[in-house]
mmCIF file of C-alpha atoms in Angstrom:
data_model
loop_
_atom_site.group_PDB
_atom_site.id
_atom_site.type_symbol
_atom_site.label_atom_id
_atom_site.label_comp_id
_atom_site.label_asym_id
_atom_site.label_seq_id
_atom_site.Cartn_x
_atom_site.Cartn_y
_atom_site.Cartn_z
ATOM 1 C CA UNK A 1 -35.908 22.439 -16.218
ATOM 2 C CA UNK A 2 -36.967 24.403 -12.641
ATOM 3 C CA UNK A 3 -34.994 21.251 -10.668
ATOM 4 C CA UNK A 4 -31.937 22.216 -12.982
ATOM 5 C CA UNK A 5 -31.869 25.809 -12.169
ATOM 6 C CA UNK A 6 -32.559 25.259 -8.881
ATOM 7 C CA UNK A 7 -30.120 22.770 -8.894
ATOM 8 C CA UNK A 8 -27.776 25.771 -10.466
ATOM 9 C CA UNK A 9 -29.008 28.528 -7.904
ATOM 10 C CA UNK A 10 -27.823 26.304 -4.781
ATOM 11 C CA UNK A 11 -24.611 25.304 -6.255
ATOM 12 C CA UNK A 12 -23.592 29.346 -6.755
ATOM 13 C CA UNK A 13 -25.159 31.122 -3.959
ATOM 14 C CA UNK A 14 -23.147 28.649 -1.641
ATOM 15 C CA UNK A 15 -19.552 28.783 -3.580
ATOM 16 C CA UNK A 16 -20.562 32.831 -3.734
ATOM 17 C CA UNK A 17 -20.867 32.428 0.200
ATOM 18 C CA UNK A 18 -17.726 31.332 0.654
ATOM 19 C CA UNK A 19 -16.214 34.046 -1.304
ATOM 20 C CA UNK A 20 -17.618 36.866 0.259
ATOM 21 C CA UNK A 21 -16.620 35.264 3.393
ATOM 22 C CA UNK A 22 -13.374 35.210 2.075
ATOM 23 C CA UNK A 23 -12.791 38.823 1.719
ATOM 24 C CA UNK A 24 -13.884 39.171 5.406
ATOM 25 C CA UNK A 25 -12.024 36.784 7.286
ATOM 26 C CA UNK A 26 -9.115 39.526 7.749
ATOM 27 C CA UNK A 27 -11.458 41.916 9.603
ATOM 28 C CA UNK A 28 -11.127 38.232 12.450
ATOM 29 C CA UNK A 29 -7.497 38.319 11.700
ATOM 30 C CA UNK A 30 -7.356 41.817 12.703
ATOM 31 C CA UNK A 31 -9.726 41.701 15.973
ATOM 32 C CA UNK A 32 -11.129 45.420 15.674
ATOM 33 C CA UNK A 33 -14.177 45.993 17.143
ATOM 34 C CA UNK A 34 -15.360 48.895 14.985
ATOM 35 C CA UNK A 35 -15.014 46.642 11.748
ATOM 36 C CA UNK A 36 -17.280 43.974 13.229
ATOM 37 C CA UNK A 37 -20.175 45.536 11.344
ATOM 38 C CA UNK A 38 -18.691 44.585 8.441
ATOM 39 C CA UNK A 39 -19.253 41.365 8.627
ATOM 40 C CA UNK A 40 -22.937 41.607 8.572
ATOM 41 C CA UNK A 41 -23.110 40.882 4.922
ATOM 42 C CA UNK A 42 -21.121 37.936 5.190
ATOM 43 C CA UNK A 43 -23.614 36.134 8.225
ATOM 44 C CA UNK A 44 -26.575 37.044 5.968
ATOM 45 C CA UNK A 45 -24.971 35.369 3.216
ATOM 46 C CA UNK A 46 -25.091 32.323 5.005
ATOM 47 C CA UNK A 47 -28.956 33.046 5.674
ATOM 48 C CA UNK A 48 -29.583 33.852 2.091
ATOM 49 C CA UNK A 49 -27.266 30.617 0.743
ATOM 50 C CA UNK A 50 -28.883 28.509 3.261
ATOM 51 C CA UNK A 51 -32.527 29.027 2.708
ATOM 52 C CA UNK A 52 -31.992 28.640 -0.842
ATOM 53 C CA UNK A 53 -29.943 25.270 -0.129
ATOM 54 C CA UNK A 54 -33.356 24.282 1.934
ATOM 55 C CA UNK A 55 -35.601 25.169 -1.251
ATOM 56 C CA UNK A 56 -32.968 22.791 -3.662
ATOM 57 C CA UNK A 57 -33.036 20.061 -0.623
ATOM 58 C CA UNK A 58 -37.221 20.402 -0.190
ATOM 59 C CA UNK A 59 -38.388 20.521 -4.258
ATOM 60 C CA UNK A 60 -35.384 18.834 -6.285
ATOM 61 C CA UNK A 61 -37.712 15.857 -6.736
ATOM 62 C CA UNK A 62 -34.743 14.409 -9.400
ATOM 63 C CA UNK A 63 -32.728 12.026 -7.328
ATOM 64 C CA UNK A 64 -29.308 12.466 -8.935
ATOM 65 C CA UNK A 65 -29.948 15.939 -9.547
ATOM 66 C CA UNK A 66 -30.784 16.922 -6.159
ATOM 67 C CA UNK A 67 -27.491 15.013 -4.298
ATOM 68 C CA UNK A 68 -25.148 16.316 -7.234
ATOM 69 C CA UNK A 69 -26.038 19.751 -6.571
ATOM 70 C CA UNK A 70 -26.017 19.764 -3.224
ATOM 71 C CA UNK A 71 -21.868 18.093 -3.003
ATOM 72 C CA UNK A 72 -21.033 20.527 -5.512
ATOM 73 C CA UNK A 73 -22.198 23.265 -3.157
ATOM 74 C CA UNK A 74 -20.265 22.124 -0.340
ATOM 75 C CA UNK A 75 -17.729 20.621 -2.113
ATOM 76 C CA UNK A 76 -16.336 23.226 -4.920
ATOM 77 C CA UNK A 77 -15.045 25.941 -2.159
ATOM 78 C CA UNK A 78 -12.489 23.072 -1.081
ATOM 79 C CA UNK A 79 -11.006 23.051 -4.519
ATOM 80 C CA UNK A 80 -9.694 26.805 -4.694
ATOM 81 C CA UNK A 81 -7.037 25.271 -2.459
ATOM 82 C CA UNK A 82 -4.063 22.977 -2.817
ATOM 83 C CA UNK A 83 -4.797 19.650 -2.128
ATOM 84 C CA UNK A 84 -3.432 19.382 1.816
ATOM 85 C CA UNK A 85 -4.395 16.438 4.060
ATOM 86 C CA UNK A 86 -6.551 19.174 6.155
ATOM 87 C CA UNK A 87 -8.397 20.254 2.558
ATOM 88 C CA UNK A 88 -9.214 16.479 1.415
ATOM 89 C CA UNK A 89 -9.914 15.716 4.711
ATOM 90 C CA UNK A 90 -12.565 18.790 5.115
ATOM 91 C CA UNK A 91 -13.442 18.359 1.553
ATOM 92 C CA UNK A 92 -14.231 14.046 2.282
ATOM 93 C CA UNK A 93 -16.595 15.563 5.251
ATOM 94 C CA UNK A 94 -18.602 17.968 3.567
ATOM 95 C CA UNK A 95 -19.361 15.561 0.825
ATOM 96 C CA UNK A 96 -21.136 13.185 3.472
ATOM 97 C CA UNK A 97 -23.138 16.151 4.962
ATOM 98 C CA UNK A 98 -24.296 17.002 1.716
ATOM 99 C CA UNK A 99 -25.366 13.219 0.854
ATOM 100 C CA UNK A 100 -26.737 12.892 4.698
ATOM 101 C CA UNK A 101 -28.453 16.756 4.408
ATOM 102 C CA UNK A 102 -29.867 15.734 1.188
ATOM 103 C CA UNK A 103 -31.209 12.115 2.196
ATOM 104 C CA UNK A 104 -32.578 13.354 5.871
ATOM 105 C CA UNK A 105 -34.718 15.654 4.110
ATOM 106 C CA UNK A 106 -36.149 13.479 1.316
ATOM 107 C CA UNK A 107 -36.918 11.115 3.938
ATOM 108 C CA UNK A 108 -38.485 13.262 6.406
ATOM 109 C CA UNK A 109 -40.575 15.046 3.017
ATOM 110 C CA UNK A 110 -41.840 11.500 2.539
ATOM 111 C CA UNK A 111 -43.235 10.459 5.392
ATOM 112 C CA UNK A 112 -44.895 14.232 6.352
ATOM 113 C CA UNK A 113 -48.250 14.455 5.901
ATOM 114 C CA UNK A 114 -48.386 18.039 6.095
ATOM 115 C CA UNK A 115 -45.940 20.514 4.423
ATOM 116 C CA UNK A 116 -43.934 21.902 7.260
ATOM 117 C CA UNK A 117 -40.555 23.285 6.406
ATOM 118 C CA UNK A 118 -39.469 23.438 9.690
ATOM 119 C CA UNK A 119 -39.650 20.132 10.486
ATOM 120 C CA UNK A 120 -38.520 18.749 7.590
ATOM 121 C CA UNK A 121 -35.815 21.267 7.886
ATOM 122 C CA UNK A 122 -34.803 20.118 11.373
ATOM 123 C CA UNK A 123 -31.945 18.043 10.778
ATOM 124 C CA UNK A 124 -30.643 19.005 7.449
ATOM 125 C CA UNK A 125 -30.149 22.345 7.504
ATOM 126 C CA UNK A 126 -27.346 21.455 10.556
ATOM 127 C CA UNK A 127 -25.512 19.649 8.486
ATOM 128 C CA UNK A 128 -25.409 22.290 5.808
ATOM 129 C CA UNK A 129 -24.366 25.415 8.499
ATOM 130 C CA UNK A 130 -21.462 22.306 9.936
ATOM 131 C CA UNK A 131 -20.202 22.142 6.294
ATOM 132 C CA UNK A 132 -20.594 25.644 5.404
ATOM 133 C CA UNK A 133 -19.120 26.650 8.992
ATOM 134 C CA UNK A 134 -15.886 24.084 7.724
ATOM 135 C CA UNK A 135 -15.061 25.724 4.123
ATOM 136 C CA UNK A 136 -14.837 29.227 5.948
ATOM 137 C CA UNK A 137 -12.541 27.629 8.590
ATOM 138 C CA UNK A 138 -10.352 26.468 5.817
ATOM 139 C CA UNK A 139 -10.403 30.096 4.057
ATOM 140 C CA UNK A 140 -9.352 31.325 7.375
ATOM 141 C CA UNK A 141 -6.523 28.589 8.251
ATOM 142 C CA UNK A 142 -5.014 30.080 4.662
ATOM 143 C CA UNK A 143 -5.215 33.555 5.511
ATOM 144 C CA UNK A 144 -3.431 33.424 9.029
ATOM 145 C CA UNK A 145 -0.370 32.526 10.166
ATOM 146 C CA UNK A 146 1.701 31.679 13.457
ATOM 147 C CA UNK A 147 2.114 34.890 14.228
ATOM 148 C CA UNK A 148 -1.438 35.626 13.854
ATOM 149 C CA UNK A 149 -2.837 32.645 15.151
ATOM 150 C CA UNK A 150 -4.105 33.739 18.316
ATOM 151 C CA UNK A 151 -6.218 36.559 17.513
ATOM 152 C CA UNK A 152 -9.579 34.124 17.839
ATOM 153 C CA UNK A 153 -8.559 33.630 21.087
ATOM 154 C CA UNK A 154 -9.624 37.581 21.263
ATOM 155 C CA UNK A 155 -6.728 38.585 22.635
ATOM 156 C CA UNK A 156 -6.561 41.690 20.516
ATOM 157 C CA UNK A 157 -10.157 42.674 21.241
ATOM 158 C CA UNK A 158 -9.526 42.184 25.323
ATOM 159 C CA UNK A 159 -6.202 44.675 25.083
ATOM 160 C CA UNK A 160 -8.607 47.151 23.133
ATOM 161 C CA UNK A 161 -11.176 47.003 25.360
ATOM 162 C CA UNK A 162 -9.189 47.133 28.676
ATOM 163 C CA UNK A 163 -6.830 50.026 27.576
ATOM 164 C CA UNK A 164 -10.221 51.688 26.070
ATOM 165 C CA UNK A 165 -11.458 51.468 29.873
ATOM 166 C CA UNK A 166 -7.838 52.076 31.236
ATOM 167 C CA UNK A 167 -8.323 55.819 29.248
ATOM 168 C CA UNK A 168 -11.490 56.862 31.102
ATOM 169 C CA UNK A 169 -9.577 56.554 34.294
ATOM 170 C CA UNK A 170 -6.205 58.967 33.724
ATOM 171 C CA UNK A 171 -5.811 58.698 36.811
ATOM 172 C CA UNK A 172 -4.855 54.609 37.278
ATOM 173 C CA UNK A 173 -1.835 55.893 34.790
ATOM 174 C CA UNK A 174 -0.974 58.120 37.067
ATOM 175 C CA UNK A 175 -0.541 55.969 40.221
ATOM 176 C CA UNK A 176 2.020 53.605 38.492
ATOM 177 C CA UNK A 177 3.866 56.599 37.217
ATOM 178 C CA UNK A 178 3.539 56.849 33.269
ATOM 179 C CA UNK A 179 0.977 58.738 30.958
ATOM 180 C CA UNK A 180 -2.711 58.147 30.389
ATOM 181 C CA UNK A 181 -2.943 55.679 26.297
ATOM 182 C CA UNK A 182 -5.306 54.617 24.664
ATOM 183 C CA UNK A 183 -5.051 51.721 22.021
ATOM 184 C CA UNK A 184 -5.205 54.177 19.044
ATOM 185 C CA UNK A 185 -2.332 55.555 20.441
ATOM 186 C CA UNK A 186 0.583 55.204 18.206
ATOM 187 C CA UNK A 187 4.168 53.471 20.223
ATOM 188 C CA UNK A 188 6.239 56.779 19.610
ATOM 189 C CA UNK A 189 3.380 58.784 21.368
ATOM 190 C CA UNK A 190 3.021 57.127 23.816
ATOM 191 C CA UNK A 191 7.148 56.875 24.253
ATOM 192 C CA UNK A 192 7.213 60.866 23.531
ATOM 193 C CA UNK A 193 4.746 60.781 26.358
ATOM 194 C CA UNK A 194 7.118 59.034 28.692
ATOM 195 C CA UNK A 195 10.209 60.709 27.862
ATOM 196 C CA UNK A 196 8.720 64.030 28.694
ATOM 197 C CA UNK A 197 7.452 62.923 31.709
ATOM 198 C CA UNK A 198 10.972 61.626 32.792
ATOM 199 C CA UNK A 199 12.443 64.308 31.678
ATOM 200 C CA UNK A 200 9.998 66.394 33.542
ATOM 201 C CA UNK A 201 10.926 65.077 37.051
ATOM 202 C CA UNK A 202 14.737 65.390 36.689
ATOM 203 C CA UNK A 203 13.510 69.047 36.237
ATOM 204 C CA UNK A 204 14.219 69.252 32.125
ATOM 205 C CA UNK A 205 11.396 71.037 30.466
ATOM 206 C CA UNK A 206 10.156 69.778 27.594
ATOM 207 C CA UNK A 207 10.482 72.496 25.384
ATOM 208 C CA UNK A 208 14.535 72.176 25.779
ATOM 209 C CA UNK A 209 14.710 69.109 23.746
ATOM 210 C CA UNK A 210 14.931 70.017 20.511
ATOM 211 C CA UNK A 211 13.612 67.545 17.622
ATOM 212 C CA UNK A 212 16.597 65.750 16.628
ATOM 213 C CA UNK A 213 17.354 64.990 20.093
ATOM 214 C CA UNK A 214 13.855 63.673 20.980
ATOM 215 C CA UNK A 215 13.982 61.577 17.875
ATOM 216 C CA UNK A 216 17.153 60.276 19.337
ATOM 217 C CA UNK A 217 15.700 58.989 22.620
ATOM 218 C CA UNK A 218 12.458 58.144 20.982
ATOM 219 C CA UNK A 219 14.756 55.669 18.457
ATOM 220 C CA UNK A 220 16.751 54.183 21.668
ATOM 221 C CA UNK A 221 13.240 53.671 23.407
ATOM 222 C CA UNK A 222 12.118 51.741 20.642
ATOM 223 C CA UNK A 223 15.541 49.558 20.103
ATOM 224 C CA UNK A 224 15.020 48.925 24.263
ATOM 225 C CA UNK A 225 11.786 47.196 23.505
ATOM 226 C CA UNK A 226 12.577 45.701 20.481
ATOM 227 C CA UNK A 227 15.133 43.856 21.480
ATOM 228 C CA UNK A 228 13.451 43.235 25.023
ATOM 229 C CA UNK A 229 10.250 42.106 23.668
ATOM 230 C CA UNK A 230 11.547 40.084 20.249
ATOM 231 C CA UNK A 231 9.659 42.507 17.968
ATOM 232 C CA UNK A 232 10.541 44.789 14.847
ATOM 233 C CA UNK A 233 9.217 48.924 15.670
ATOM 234 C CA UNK A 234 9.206 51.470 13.311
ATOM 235 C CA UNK A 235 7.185 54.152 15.909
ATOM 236 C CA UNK A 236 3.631 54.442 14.059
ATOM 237 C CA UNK A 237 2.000 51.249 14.907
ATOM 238 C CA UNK A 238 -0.586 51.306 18.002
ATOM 239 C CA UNK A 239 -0.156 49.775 21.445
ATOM 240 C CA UNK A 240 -2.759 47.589 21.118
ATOM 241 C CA UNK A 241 -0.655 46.065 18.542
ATOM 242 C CA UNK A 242 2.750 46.116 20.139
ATOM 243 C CA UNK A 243 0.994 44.417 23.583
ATOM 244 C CA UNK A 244 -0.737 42.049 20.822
ATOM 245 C CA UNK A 245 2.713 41.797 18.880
ATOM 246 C CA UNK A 246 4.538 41.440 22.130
ATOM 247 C CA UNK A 247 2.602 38.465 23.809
ATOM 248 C CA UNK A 248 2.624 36.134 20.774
ATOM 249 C CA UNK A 249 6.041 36.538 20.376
ATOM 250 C CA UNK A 250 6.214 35.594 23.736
ATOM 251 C CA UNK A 251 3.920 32.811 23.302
ATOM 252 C CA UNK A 252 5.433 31.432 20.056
ATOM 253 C CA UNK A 253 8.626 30.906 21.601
ATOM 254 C CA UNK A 254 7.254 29.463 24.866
ATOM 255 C CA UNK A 255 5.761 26.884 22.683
ATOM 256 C CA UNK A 256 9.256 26.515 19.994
ATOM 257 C CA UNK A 257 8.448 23.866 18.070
ATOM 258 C CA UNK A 258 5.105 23.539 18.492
ATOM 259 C CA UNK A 259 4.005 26.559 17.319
ATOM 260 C CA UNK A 260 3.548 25.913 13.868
ATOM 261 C CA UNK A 261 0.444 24.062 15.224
ATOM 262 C CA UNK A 262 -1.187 27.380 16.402
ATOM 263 C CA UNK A 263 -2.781 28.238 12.928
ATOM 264 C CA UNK A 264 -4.739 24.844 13.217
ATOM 265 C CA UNK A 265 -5.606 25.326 16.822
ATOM 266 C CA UNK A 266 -6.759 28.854 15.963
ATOM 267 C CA UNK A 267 -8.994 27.818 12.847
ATOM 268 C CA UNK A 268 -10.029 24.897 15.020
ATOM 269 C CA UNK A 269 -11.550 27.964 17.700
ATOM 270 C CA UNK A 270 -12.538 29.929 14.780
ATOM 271 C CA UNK A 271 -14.946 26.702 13.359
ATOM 272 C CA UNK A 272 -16.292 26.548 16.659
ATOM 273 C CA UNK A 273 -17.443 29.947 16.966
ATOM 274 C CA UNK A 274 -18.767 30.000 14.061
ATOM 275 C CA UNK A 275 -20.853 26.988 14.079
ATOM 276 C CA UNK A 276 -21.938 28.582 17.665
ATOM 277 C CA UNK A 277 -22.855 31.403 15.636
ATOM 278 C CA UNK A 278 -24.998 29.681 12.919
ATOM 279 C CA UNK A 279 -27.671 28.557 16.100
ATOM 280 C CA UNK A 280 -29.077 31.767 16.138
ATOM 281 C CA UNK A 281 -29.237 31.902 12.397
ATOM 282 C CA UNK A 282 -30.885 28.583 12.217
ATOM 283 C CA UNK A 283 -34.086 30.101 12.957
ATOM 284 C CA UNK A 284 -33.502 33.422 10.430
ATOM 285 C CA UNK A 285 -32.959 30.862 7.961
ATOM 286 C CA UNK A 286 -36.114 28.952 8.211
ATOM 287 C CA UNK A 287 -37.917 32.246 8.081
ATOM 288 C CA UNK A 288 -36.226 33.420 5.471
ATOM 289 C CA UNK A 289 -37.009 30.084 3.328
ATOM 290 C CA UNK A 290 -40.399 30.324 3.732
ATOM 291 C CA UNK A 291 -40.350 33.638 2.694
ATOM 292 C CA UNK A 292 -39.167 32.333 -0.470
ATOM 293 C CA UNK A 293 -41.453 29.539 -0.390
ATOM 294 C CA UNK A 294 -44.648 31.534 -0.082
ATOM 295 C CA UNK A 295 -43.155 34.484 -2.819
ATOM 296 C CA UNK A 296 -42.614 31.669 -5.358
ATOM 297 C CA UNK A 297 -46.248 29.996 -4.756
ATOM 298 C CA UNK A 298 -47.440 33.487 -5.697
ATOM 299 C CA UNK A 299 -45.475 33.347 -8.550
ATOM 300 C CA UNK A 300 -46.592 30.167 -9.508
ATOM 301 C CA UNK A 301 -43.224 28.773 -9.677
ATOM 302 C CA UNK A 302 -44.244 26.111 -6.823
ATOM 303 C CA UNK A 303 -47.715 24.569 -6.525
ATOM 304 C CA UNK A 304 -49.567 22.909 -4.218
ATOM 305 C CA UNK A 305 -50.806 19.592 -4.918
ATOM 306 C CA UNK A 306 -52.236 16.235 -2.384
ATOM 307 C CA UNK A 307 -50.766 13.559 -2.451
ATOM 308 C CA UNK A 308 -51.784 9.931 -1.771
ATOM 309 C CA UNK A 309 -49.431 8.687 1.122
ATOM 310 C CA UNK A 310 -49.162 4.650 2.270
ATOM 311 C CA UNK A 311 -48.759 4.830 6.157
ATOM 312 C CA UNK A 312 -47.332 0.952 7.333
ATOM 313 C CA UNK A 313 -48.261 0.356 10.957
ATOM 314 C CA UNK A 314 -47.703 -3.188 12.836
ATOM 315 C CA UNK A 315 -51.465 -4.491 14.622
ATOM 316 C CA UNK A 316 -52.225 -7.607 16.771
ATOM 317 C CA UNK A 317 -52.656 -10.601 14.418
#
């Protein structure tokens, strides 16, 4: 009966994972440093869901329950989507991690003669961040889209941060002839901005232009670079998001064709980072199981018992 709800606990802390992942994947999509924090919940998810996949992995002594739980925690996420050749694909992968997570560690628990979940631990736990780090790719790759697709590339974060340093130094703006930004500047600001400026040299002060005639040449400014840079304006976004807007625009139709391939690229970089990411947590992980290992001795869900082991070993006839 504990192996079952064990069994039950590792199949639903995984899937819920996934779906708290899910609701954070835009804050990536969107590329704004201040909502990074955010996603601390979601990377200690994958602490919390992984220790407790270590604990089903270590004591599921049952055979077939122990490998069914373990592909229906990796596997299920796959099946909130439609059945693509990327999905089945994915899906067909994380099914042999969870068999080769799940047989690693009953093999290494075997042959141990001392309980150490870290070593047991060593080459399992991996293959459960690889096939974790693969279901949140495939969340992502059905959030974004072309347009999108090259915010993992951190292109938005880079134009934040240089126009963010670009604003301490007014005076850089100055030497090239237009008005200190920022990126939470919004486009018609920053236009307004310009136009006064202009307007300024030709020796028309600004308080001449009345409203309706500002909101004139604000309206042509923003047709200019709509039609010069491909994009739709309607004067409240930010610049960090026209530049951002702007270059993949640019890039999409440098690439025609091709571009529909960006998305897959871009979850492609996005798996990568995060399995980069899940090094560090490797080690939070294992601390974090045998936290749980040593709170459910006390509560005498676990025991500790010795065990009898056979040891083969080849000697000179």
């Amino acid at each position: 009966m504990k192996e079952l709800v064990l069994g039950i606990l590792v199949v639903f802390s995984s899937i819920a994972m996934v779906w708290v992942w899910s609701d954070k994947v835009a804050i990536v999509l969107n590329s704004e440093f201040r909502e990074y924090t955010a996603l601390v919940i979601p990377i200690f998810s994958m602490c919390v869901s992984g220790a407790i996949f270590s604990l089903g992995v270590l004591f599921i002594r049952n055979q077939s329950v122990g490998y069914t739980a373990a592909i229906i925690a990796l596997g299920a996420p796959f099946l909130f989507f439609s059945a693509s050749r990327v999905v089945m694909g994915a899906l067909g992968l994380s099914i042999f991690l969870a068999i080769f997570s799940v047989y690693r560690t009953r093999k290494e628990y075997a042959i141990s003669l001392k309980f150490s979940a870290s070593k047991i631990l060593k080459n399992s736990l991996p293959l459960y961040f690889t096939a974790v780090s693969l279901a949140i790719s495939i969340v992502y790759l059905h959030q974004v889209d072309t347009k999108g697709a090259t915010n993992p590339l951190l292109l938005r974060p880079a134009l934040d941060y240089t126009l963010r340093m670009l604003a301490k130094n007014p005076s850089l703006f100055e030497s090239i002839g237009i008005p200190a930004m920022g990126p939470d500047m919004t486009i018609d600001t920053a236009l307004e901005s310009f136009i006064r400026e202009e307007l300024k040299k030709q020796g028309i002060a600004g308080k001449k232009i009345s409203p309706q005639e500002l909101a004139l040449l604000l309206a042509e400014q923003r047709s200019v670079l709509a039609k010069q840079y491909g994009i739709a304006l309607r004067g409240d976004e930010k610049i960090t998001d026209v530049v951002s807007f702007a270059i993949e625009g640019s890039l999409s139709r440098m690439l025609g064709s091709y571009a529909e391939y960006l998305p897959f690229v871009s979850a492609a970089a996005f798996f990568l980072a995060l399995k980069t990411l899940t090094l560090p947590l490797y080690y939070l992980t294992l601390l974090l199981a045998y936290i749980l290992i040593k709170l459910l001795l006390y509560g005498k869900f676990f025991k500790r018992e010795k065990e009898m082991v056979e040891v083969e070993k080849i000697k000179l006839a």
